Coordinates of C-alpha atoms in Angstrom, one line a residue:
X1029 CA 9.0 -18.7 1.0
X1030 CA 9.9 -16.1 -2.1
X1031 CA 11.4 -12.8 -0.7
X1032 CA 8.3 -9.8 -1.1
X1033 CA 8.9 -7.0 -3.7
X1034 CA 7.8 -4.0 -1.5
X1035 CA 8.1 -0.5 -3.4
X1036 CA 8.4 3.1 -1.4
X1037 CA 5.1 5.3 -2.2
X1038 CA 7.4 8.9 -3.4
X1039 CA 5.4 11.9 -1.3
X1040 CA 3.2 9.6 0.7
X1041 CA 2.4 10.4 4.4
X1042 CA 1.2 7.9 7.2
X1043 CA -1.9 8.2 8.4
X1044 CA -0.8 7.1 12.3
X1045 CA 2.8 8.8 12.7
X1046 CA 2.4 11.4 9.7
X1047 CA 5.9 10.4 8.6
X1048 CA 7.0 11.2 5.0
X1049 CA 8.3 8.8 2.5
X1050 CA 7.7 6.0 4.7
X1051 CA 5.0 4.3 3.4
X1052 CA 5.7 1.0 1.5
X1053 CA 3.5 -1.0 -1.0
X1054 CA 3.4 -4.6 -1.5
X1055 CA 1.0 -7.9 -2.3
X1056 CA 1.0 -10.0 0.2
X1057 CA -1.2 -13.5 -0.6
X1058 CA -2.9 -11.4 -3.3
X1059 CA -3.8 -8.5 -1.2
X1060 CA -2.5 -5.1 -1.5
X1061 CA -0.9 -4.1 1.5
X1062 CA 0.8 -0.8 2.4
X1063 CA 2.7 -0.4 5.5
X1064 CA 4.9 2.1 7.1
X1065 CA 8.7 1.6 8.1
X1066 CA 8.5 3.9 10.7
X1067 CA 5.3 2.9 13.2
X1068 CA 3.2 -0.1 13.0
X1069 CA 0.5 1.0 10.9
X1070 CA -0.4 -1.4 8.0
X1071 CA -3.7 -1.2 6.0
X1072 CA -4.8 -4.4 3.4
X1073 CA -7.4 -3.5 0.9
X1074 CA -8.7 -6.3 -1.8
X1075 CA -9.1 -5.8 -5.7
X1076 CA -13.1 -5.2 -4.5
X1077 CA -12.7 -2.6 -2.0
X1078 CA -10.4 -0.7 -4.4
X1079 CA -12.8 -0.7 -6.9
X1080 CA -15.4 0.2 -4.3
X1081 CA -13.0 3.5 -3.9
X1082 CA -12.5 4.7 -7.2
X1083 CA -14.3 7.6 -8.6
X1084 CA -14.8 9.4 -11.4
X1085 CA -11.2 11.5 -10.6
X1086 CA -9.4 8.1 -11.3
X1087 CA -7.5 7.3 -14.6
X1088 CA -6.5 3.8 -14.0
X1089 CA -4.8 1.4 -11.0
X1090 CA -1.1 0.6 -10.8
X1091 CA -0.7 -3.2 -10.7
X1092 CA 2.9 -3.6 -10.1
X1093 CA 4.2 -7.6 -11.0

């Protein structure tokens, strides 16, 4: 099984633990999935619920490789 890239999210709080710089970003089986290092809270969102999200505020999406 390849080893997961998973990238820090600078300035981002949980939602559960409200912890700072905890939050990490990854793709997971195609899916985006953040998760944070200090609780177990993890959230998955697909390429359609993002886009289901945006608004007019947004300038683009960050697709890291």
């Amino acid at each position: 099984m390849p080893k997961i890239k998973k990238r820090f999210v600078a300035g981002a709080k949980c939602p559960k633990c409200h912890a700072q710089d905890s939050i990490v970003l990854f793709k997971e089986n195609g899916i985006e999935t953040v998760e944070c290092t200090d609780c177990d809270y993890r959230e998955q969102q697909t390429e359609a619920k993002g886009a289901e999200k945006a608004n007019g505020n947004m300038i683009g999406v960050f697709k890291p490789d």
